[in-house]
Amino acid sequence: MIGKLSEEDRAVALADLPQWTSVAEPEGISRRFTFIDFVGAFGFMTRVAILAEKADHHPEWSNVYNRVDILLTTHDAGGLSQRDIDLAHAIDALAD
Ligand SMILES: C[C@H](O)[C@H](O)[C@H]1CNC2=NC(N)=NC(=O)C2=N1
């Protein structure tokens, strides 16, 4: 099973993810994505869902019209793990 990142590894990893914000509860990272409309938002979610299923690592997320809020946390570890960092980079590559 994958473990939580140490404080130091977490800080190093987050320096490379400037658009993601630390969340205390559940411990993880979050980012808001905004699109022109619902179709843009849902298309993005479809692409993230395929990534997430391939990685066997799944976001906590919500969608309201053109907005998608994503929280990444590792349930098995009870906090932030390398899997969250890897998925955040993959999501950024899709979005930006
Ligand atoms: C059995 C399966 O591998 C696990 O339940 C996976 C699936 N997706 C997951 N996603 C997330 N975000 N955290 C997990 O701990 C997790 N565990």
GROMACS .gro file of N, CA, C and O and ligand atoms in nm:
model
  401
    1MET      N    1   0.086  -0.121   0.000
    1MET     CA    2   0.000   0.000   0.000
    1MET      C    3   0.088   0.125   0.000
    1MET      O    4   0.194   0.126   0.062
    2ILE      N    5   0.041   0.228  -0.069
    2ILE     CA    6   0.120   0.352  -0.082
    2ILE      C    7   0.106   0.436   0.045
    2ILE      O    8   0.000   0.435   0.109
    3GLY      N    9   0.214   0.508   0.080
    3GLY     CA   10   0.213   0.586   0.204
    3GLY      C   11   0.198   0.736   0.181
    3GLY      O   12   0.214   0.784   0.068
    4LYS      N   13   0.168   0.805   0.289
    4LYS     CA   14   0.162   0.952   0.286
    4LYS      C   15   0.301   1.008   0.261
    4LYS      O   16   0.400   0.954   0.309
    5LEU      N   17   0.306   1.121   0.191
    5LEU     CA   18   0.434   1.189   0.171
    5LEU      C   19   0.479   1.252   0.303
    5LEU      O   20   0.396   1.299   0.382
    6SER      N   21   0.610   1.257   0.324
    6SER     CA   22   0.665   1.332   0.437
    6SER      C   23   0.641   1.481   0.414
    6SER      O   24   0.614   1.523   0.302
    7GLU      N   25   0.652   1.559   0.520
    7GLU     CA   26   0.634   1.705   0.508
    7GLU      C   27   0.727   1.763   0.402
    7GLU      O   28   0.687   1.849   0.323
    8GLU      N   29   0.851   1.714   0.401
    8GLU     CA   30   0.949   1.769   0.307
    8GLU      C   31   0.914   1.731   0.164
    8GLU      O   32   0.915   1.816   0.074
    9ASP      N   33   0.882   1.604   0.141
    9ASP     CA   34   0.846   1.560   0.005
    9ASP      C   35   0.720   1.630  -0.044
    9ASP      O   36   0.706   1.662  -0.162
   10ARG      N   37   0.629   1.653   0.049
   10ARG     CA   38   0.505   1.723   0.014
   10ARG      C   39   0.535   1.866  -0.034
   10ARG      O   40   0.483   1.911  -0.135
   11ALA      N   41   0.621   1.935   0.041
   11ALA     CA   42   0.656   2.073   0.006
   11ALA      C   43   0.725   2.079  -0.130
   11ALA      O   44   0.696   2.167  -0.212
   12VAL      N   45   0.815   1.986  -0.154
   12VAL     CA   46   0.887   1.981  -0.283
   12VAL      C   47   0.788   1.956  -0.396
   12VAL      O   48   0.790   2.024  -0.499
   13ALA      N   49   0.697   1.861  -0.375
   13ALA     CA   50   0.601   1.825  -0.480
   13ALA      C   51   0.506   1.941  -0.509
   13ALA      O   52   0.474   1.970  -0.625
   14LEU      N   53   0.462   2.010  -0.405
   14LEU     CA   54   0.364   2.118  -0.424
   14LEU      C   55   0.425   2.240  -0.492
   14LEU      O   56   0.354   2.317  -0.558
   15ALA      N   57   0.555   2.257  -0.478
   15ALA     CA   58   0.624   2.369  -0.545
   15ALA      C   59   0.609   2.357  -0.697
   15ALA      O   60   0.611   2.457  -0.768
   16ASP      N   61   0.592   2.235  -0.745
   16ASP     CA   62   0.576   2.209  -0.888
   16ASP      C   63   0.429   2.210  -0.933
   16ASP      O   64   0.401   2.184  -1.050
   17LEU      N   65   0.340   2.233  -0.839
   17LEU     CA   66   0.195   2.235  -0.870
   17LEU      C   67   0.134   2.365  -0.818
   17LEU      O   68   0.048   2.365  -0.729
   18PRO      N   69   0.177   2.479  -0.876
   18PRO     CA   70   0.139   2.609  -0.820
   18PRO      C   71  -0.011   2.637  -0.823
   18PRO      O   72  -0.059   2.722  -0.748
   19GLN      N   73  -0.083   2.567  -0.909
   19GLN     CA   74  -0.226   2.595  -0.921
   19GLN      C   75  -0.311   2.510  -0.825
   19GLN      O   76  -0.432   2.524  -0.820
   20TRP      N   77  -0.245   2.425  -0.749
   20TRP     CA   78  -0.315   2.339  -0.653
   20TRP      C   79  -0.296   2.393  -0.513
   20TRP      O   80  -0.191   2.445  -0.477
   21THR      N   81  -0.401   2.380  -0.432
   21THR     CA   82  -0.403   2.434  -0.295
   21THR      C   83  -0.410   2.319  -0.195
   21THR      O   84  -0.486   2.224  -0.216
   22SER      N   85  -0.335   2.332  -0.088
   22SER     CA   86  -0.342   2.230   0.018
   22SER      C   87  -0.475   2.236   0.089
   22SER      O   88  -0.525   2.344   0.120
   23VAL      N   89  -0.529   2.120   0.119
   23VAL     CA   90  -0.654   2.108   0.195
   23VAL      C   91  -0.623   2.026   0.320
   23VAL      O   92  -0.548   1.927   0.313
   24ALA      N   93  -0.678   2.070   0.433
   24ALA     CA   94  -0.647   2.002   0.560
   24ALA      C   95  -0.736   1.879   0.582
   24ALA      O   96  -0.691   1.776   0.634
   25GLU      N   97  -0.863   1.889   0.546
   25GLU     CA   98  -0.958   1.782   0.579
   25GLU      C   99  -1.060   1.762   0.468
   25GLU      O  100  -1.144   1.852   0.449
   26PRO      N  101  -1.055   1.654   0.391
   26PRO     CA  102  -0.955   1.549   0.401
   26PRO      C  103  -0.820   1.598   0.350
   26PRO      O  104  -0.815   1.684   0.261
   27GLU      N  105  -0.712   1.548   0.407
   27GLU     CA  106  -0.579   1.596   0.370
   27GLU      C  107  -0.552   1.567   0.224
   27GLU      O  108  -0.554   1.450   0.182
   28GLY      N  109  -0.529   1.673   0.147
   28GLY     CA  110  -0.505   1.654   0.004
   28GLY      C  111  -0.477   1.786  -0.063
   28GLY      O  112  -0.432   1.882   0.001
   29ILE      N  113  -0.501   1.789  -0.193
   29ILE     CA  114  -0.483   1.912  -0.272
   29ILE      C  115  -0.605   1.931  -0.360
   29ILE      O  116  -0.668   1.835  -0.404
   30SER      N  117  -0.636   2.059  -0.387
   30SER     CA  118  -0.753   2.087  -0.468
   30SER      C  119  -0.721   2.191  -0.575
   30SER      O  120  -0.628   2.273  -0.560
   31ARG      N  121  -0.800   2.187  -0.680
   31ARG     CA  122  -0.791   2.289  -0.785
   31ARG      C  123  -0.929   2.306  -0.849
   31ARG      O  124  -1.000   2.207  -0.869
   32ARG      N  125  -0.962   2.429  -0.882
   32ARG     CA  126  -1.086   2.460  -0.955
   32ARG      C  127  -1.053   2.484  -1.102
   32ARG      O  128  -0.958   2.556  -1.134
   33PHE      N  129  -1.131   2.422  -1.190
   33PHE     CA  130  -1.118   2.438  -1.334
   33PHE      C  131  -1.245   2.502  -1.388
   33PHE      O  132  -1.355   2.463  -1.350
   34THR      N  133  -1.230   2.601  -1.477
   34THR     CA  134  -1.346   2.668  -1.534
   34THR      C  135  -1.339   2.660  -1.686
   34THR      O  136  -1.232   2.681  -1.745
   35PHE      N  137  -1.452   2.628  -1.746
   35PHE     CA  138  -1.461   2.610  -1.892
   35PHE      C  139  -1.566   2.706  -1.948
   35PHE      O  140  -1.634   2.774  -1.873
   36ILE      N  141  -1.578   2.705  -2.080
   36ILE     CA  142  -1.675   2.801  -2.135
   36ILE      C  143  -1.818   2.760  -2.107
   36ILE      O  144  -1.905   2.844  -2.094
   37ASP      N  145  -1.842   2.631  -2.096
   37ASP     CA  146  -1.979   2.585  -2.074
   37ASP      C  147  -1.977   2.443  -2.016
   37ASP      O  148  -1.870   2.388  -1.989
   38PHE      N  149  -2.093   2.385  -2.000
   38PHE     CA  150  -2.105   2.251  -1.942
   38PHE      C  151  -2.038   2.145  -2.029
   38PHE      O  152  -1.975   2.052  -1.977
   39VAL      N  153  -2.051   2.160  -2.161
   39VAL     CA  154  -1.991   2.060  -2.250
   39VAL      C  155  -1.839   2.058  -2.232
   39VAL      O  156  -1.776   1.952  -2.229
   40GLY      N  157  -1.778   2.177  -2.217
   40GLY     CA  158  -1.635   2.184  -2.193
   40GLY      C  159  -1.597   2.117  -2.063
   40GLY      O  160  -1.499   2.042  -2.054
   41ALA      N  161  -1.675   2.146  -1.959
   41ALA     CA  162  -1.647   2.089  -1.826
   41ALA      C  163  -1.663   1.937  -1.829
   41ALA      O  164  -1.579   1.863  -1.776
   42PHE      N  165  -1.771   1.892  -1.891
   42PHE     CA  166  -1.797   1.747  -1.887
   42PHE      C  167  -1.701   1.670  -1.976
   42PHE      O  168  -1.660   1.558  -1.944
   43GLY      N  169  -1.658   1.731  -2.087
   43GLY     CA  170  -1.556   1.669  -2.171
   43GLY      C  171  -1.427   1.650  -2.094
   43GLY      O  172  -1.363   1.544  -2.100
   44PHE      N  173  -1.389   1.752  -2.018
   44PHE     CA  174  -1.270   1.744  -1.933
   44PHE      C  175  -1.286   1.632  -1.829
   44PHE      O  176  -1.195   1.550  -1.809
   45MET      N  177  -1.401   1.626  -1.767
   45MET     CA  178  -1.424   1.521  -1.666
   45MET      C  179  -1.413   1.382  -1.728
   45MET      O  180  -1.361   1.289  -1.665
   46THR      N  181  -1.460   1.368  -1.850
   46THR     CA  182  -1.451   1.238  -1.918
   46THR      C  183  -1.306   1.200  -1.939
   46THR      O  184  -1.267   1.084  -1.916
   47ARG      N  185  -1.224   1.298  -1.979
   47ARG     CA  186  -1.082   1.268  -2.001
   47ARG      C  187  -1.013   1.236  -1.869
   47ARG      O  188  -0.930   1.145  -1.861
   48VAL      N  189  -1.047   1.309  -1.763
   48VAL     CA  190  -0.988   1.280  -1.631
   48VAL      C  191  -1.032   1.141  -1.583
   48VAL      O  192  -0.953   1.066  -1.526
   49ALA      N  193  -1.159   1.107  -1.607
   49ALA     CA  194  -1.210   0.976  -1.562
   49ALA      C  195  -1.132   0.863  -1.626
   49ALA      O  196  -1.099   0.762  -1.559
   50ILE      N  197  -1.097   0.878  -1.753
   50ILE     CA  198  -1.021   0.772  -1.822
   50ILE      C  199  -0.881   0.760  -1.761
   50ILE      O  200  -0.833   0.650  -1.733
   51LEU      N  201  -0.816   0.875  -1.736
   51LEU     CA  202  -0.685   0.876  -1.670
   51LEU      C  203  -0.692   0.810  -1.533
   51LEU      O  204  -0.607   0.729  -1.496
   52ALA      N  205  -0.795   0.849  -1.457
   52ALA     CA  206  -0.808   0.802  -1.319
   52ALA      C  207  -0.830   0.652  -1.315
   52ALA      O  208  -0.771   0.581  -1.231
   53GLU      N  209  -0.909   0.602  -1.406
   53GLU     CA  210  -0.937   0.459  -1.408
   53GLU      C  211  -0.812   0.381  -1.447
   53GLU      O  212  -0.781   0.277  -1.388
   54LYS      N  213  -0.737   0.434  -1.543
   54LYS     CA  214  -0.611   0.368  -1.583
   54LYS      C  215  -0.514   0.363  -1.467
   54LYS      O  216  -0.441   0.266  -1.447
   55ALA      N  217  -0.508   0.474  -1.389
   55ALA     CA  218  -0.414   0.483  -1.276
   55ALA      C  219  -0.469   0.413  -1.151
   55ALA      O  220  -0.398   0.404  -1.051
   56ASP      N  221  -0.594   0.370  -1.155
   56ASP     CA  222  -0.662   0.317  -1.037
   56ASP      C  223  -0.650   0.416  -0.920
   56ASP      O  224  -0.622   0.380  -0.806
   57HIS      N  225  -0.668   0.543  -0.953
   57HIS     CA  226  -0.663   0.648  -0.851
   57HIS      C  227  -0.766   0.752  -0.890
   57HIS      O  228  -0.758   0.808  -1.000
   58HIS      N  229  -0.860   0.780  -0.802
   58HIS     CA  230  -0.981   0.851  -0.841
   58HIS      C  231  -1.001   0.980  -0.763
   58HIS      O  232  -0.979   0.983  -0.642
   59PRO      N  233  -1.044   1.084  -0.832
   59PRO     CA  234  -1.064   1.213  -0.765
   59PRO      C  235  -1.194   1.219  -0.684
   59PRO      O  236  -1.290   1.149  -0.715
   60GLU      N  237  -1.195   1.307  -0.584
   60GLU     CA  238  -1.321   1.353  -0.526
   60GLU      C  239  -1.348   1.482  -0.603
   60GLU      O  240  -1.262   1.569  -0.611
   61TRP      N  241  -1.468   1.495  -0.661
   61TRP     CA  242  -1.491   1.612  -0.743
   61TRP      C  243  -1.638   1.648  -0.749
   61TRP      O  244  -1.725   1.567  -0.714
   62SER      N  245  -1.661   1.773  -0.793
   62SER     CA  246  -1.798   1.814  -0.817
   62SER      C  247  -1.800   1.906  -0.939
   62SER      O  248  -1.698   1.966  -0.976
   63ASN      N  249  -1.915   1.913  -1.001
   63ASN     CA  250  -1.933   1.994  -1.122
   63ASN      C  251  -2.059   2.077  -1.106
   63ASN      O  252  -2.163   2.028  -1.064
   64VAL      N  253  -2.046   2.207  -1.134
   64VAL     CA  254  -2.162   2.294  -1.146
   64VAL      C  255  -2.146   2.369  -1.278
   64VAL      O  256  -2.053   2.449  -1.293
   65TYR      N  257  -2.231   2.339  -1.373
   65TYR     CA  258  -2.230   2.399  -1.506
   65TYR      C  259  -2.091   2.394  -1.569
   65TYR      O  260  -2.050   2.289  -1.616
   66ASN      N  261  -2.017   2.509  -1.571
   66ASN     CA  262  -1.888   2.513  -1.641
   66ASN      C  263  -1.770   2.497  -1.547
   66ASN      O  264  -1.657   2.521  -1.586
   67ARG      N  265  -1.797   2.458  -1.423
   67ARG     CA  266  -1.693   2.456  -1.320
   67ARG      C  267  -1.675   2.313  -1.270
   67ARG      O  268  -1.772   2.241  -1.250
   68VAL      N  269  -1.547   2.275  -1.250
   68VAL     CA  270  -1.516   2.144  -1.194
   68VAL      C  271  -1.419   2.166  -1.078
   68VAL      O  272  -1.313   2.226  -1.096
   69ASP      N  273  -1.458   2.121  -0.958
   69ASP     CA  274  -1.370   2.129  -0.841
   69ASP      C  275  -1.317   1.989  -0.813
   69ASP      O  276  -1.396   1.895  -0.798
   70ILE      N  277  -1.186   1.979  -0.805
   70ILE     CA  278  -1.122   1.848  -0.784
   70ILE      C  279  -1.043   1.849  -0.655
   70ILE      O  280  -0.965   1.941  -0.629
   71LEU      N  281  -1.062   1.746  -0.575
   71LEU     CA  282  -0.979   1.722  -0.457
   71LEU      C  283  -0.910   1.588  -0.475
   71LEU      O  284  -0.975   1.488  -0.506
   72LEU      N  285  -0.778   1.589  -0.459
   72LEU     CA  286  -0.702   1.465  -0.467
   72LEU      C  287  -0.651   1.428  -0.329
   72LEU      O  288  -0.587   1.510  -0.260
   73THR      N  289  -0.682   1.307  -0.287
   73THR     CA  290  -0.635   1.253  -0.160
   73THR      C  291  -0.625   1.103  -0.178
   73THR      O  292  -0.691   1.046  -0.266
   74THR      N  293  -0.543   1.039  -0.098
   74THR     CA  294  -0.530   0.893  -0.108
   74THR      C  295  -0.600   0.830   0.011
   74THR      O  296  -0.551   0.838   0.125
   75HIS      N  297  -0.714   0.773  -0.014
   75HIS     CA  298  -0.795   0.718   0.095
   75HIS      C  299  -0.719   0.609   0.168
   75HIS      O  300  -0.722   0.602   0.291
   76ASP      N  301  -0.649   0.524   0.091
   76ASP     CA  302  -0.576   0.411   0.152
   76ASP      C  303  -0.466   0.459   0.246
   76ASP      O  304  -0.426   0.384   0.336
   77ALA      N  305  -0.414   0.581   0.223
   77ALA     CA  306  -0.303   0.632   0.305
   77ALA      C  307  -0.351   0.734   0.408
   77ALA      O  308  -0.275   0.775   0.495
   78GLY      N  309  -0.474   0.779   0.395
   78GLY     CA  310  -0.525   0.881   0.488
   78GLY      C  311  -0.458   1.016   0.468
   78GLY      O  312  -0.438   1.092   0.564
   79GLY      N  313  -0.422   1.048   0.344
   79GLY     CA  314  -0.358   1.177   0.320
   79GLY      C  315  -0.303   1.186   0.180
   79GLY      O  316  -0.348   1.115   0.090
   80LEU      N  317  -0.206   1.275   0.163
   80LEU     CA  318  -0.149   1.301   0.030
   80LEU      C  319  -0.035   1.204   0.001
   80LEU      O  320   0.059   1.192   0.080
   81SER      N  321  -0.044   1.138  -0.114
   81SER     CA  322   0.062   1.045  -0.155
   81SER      C  323   0.114   1.083  -0.293
   81SER      O  324   0.059   1.171  -0.361
   82GLN      N  325   0.216   1.012  -0.336
   82GLN     CA  326   0.274   1.037  -0.469
   82GLN      C  327   0.170   1.015  -0.578
   82GLN      O  328   0.176   1.078  -0.685
   83ARG      N  329   0.073   0.927  -0.554
   83ARG     CA  330  -0.032   0.904  -0.655
   83ARG      C  331  -0.112   1.031  -0.682
   83ARG      O  332  -0.154   1.055  -0.796
   84ASP      N  333  -0.136   1.109  -0.577
   84ASP     CA  334  -0.208   1.236  -0.596
   84ASP      C  335  -0.126   1.334  -0.678
   84ASP      O  336  -0.178   1.405  -0.764
   85ILE      N  337   0.003   1.338  -0.646
   85ILE     CA  338   0.094   1.429  -0.719
   85ILE      C  339   0.098   1.390  -0.868
   85ILE      O  340   0.087   1.477  -0.956
   86ASP      N  341   0.110   1.261  -0.895
   86ASP     CA  342   0.117   1.215  -1.034
   86ASP      C  343  -0.013   1.246  -1.108
   86ASP      O  344  -0.010   1.290  -1.223
   87LEU      N  345  -0.126   1.222  -1.040
   87LEU     CA  346  -0.255   1.249  -1.106
   87LEU      C  347  -0.274   1.399  -1.129
   87LEU      O  348  -0.325   1.441  -1.234
   88ALA      N  349  -0.230   1.481  -1.033
   88ALA     CA  350  -0.241   1.627  -1.050
   88ALA      C  351  -0.164   1.674  -1.173
   88ALA      O  352  -0.212   1.756  -1.252
   89HIS      N  353  -0.044   1.621  -1.192
   89HIS     CA  354   0.035   1.658  -1.311
   89HIS      C  355  -0.035   1.612  -1.439
   89HIS      O  356  -0.037   1.686  -1.539
   90ALA      N  357  -0.090   1.493  -1.437
   90ALA     CA  358  -0.160   1.441  -1.555
   90ALA      C  359  -0.283   1.526  -1.586
   90ALA      O  360  -0.313   1.554  -1.702
   91ILE      N  361  -0.354   1.568  -1.482
   91ILE     CA  362  -0.473   1.652  -1.501
   91ILE      C  363  -0.432   1.789  -1.554
   91ILE      O  364  -0.494   1.843  -1.647
   92ASP      N  365  -0.326   1.846  -1.499
   92ASP     CA  366  -0.277   1.976  -1.547
   92ASP      C  367  -0.241   1.967  -1.697
   92ASP      O  368  -0.269   2.060  -1.773
   93ALA      N  369  -0.181   1.856  -1.736
   93ALA     CA  370  -0.140   1.839  -1.877
   93ALA      C  371  -0.263   1.834  -1.968
   93ALA      O  372  -0.258   1.881  -2.082
   94LEU      N  373  -0.373   1.781  -1.918
   94LEU     CA  374  -0.498   1.778  -1.996
   94LEU      C  375  -0.562   1.916  -2.006
   94LEU      O  376  -0.622   1.950  -2.108
   95ALA      N  377  -0.552   1.992  -1.897
   95ALA     CA  378  -0.631   2.116  -1.886
   95ALA      C  379  -0.561   2.235  -1.948
   95ALA      O  380  -0.628   2.323  -2.002
   96ASP      N  381  -0.429   2.243  -1.936
   96ASP     CA  382  -0.360   2.368  -1.970
   96ASP      C  383  -0.302   2.369  -2.112
   96ASP      O  384  -0.292   2.268  -2.175
   97LIG     C1  385  -0.887  -0.131  -0.459
   97LIG     C2  386  -0.843  -0.003  -0.525
   97LIG     O1  387  -0.717  -0.019  -0.581
   97LIG     C3  388  -0.835   0.110  -0.424
   97LIG     O2  389  -0.958   0.122  -0.357
   97LIG     C4  390  -0.796   0.243  -0.487
   97LIG     C5  391  -0.892   0.295  -0.592
   97LIG     N1  392  -0.885   0.440  -0.609
   97LIG     C6  393  -0.840   0.519  -0.512
   97LIG     N2  394  -0.845   0.651  -0.525
   97LIG     C7  395  -0.805   0.732  -0.428
   97LIG     N3  396  -0.813   0.864  -0.445
   97LIG     N4  397  -0.754   0.684  -0.315
   97LIG     C8  398  -0.742   0.553  -0.292
   97LIG     O3  399  -0.695   0.514  -0.186
   97LIG     C9  400  -0.785   0.465  -0.395
   97LIG     N5  401  -0.773   0.335  -0.381
   0.00000   0.00000   0.00000
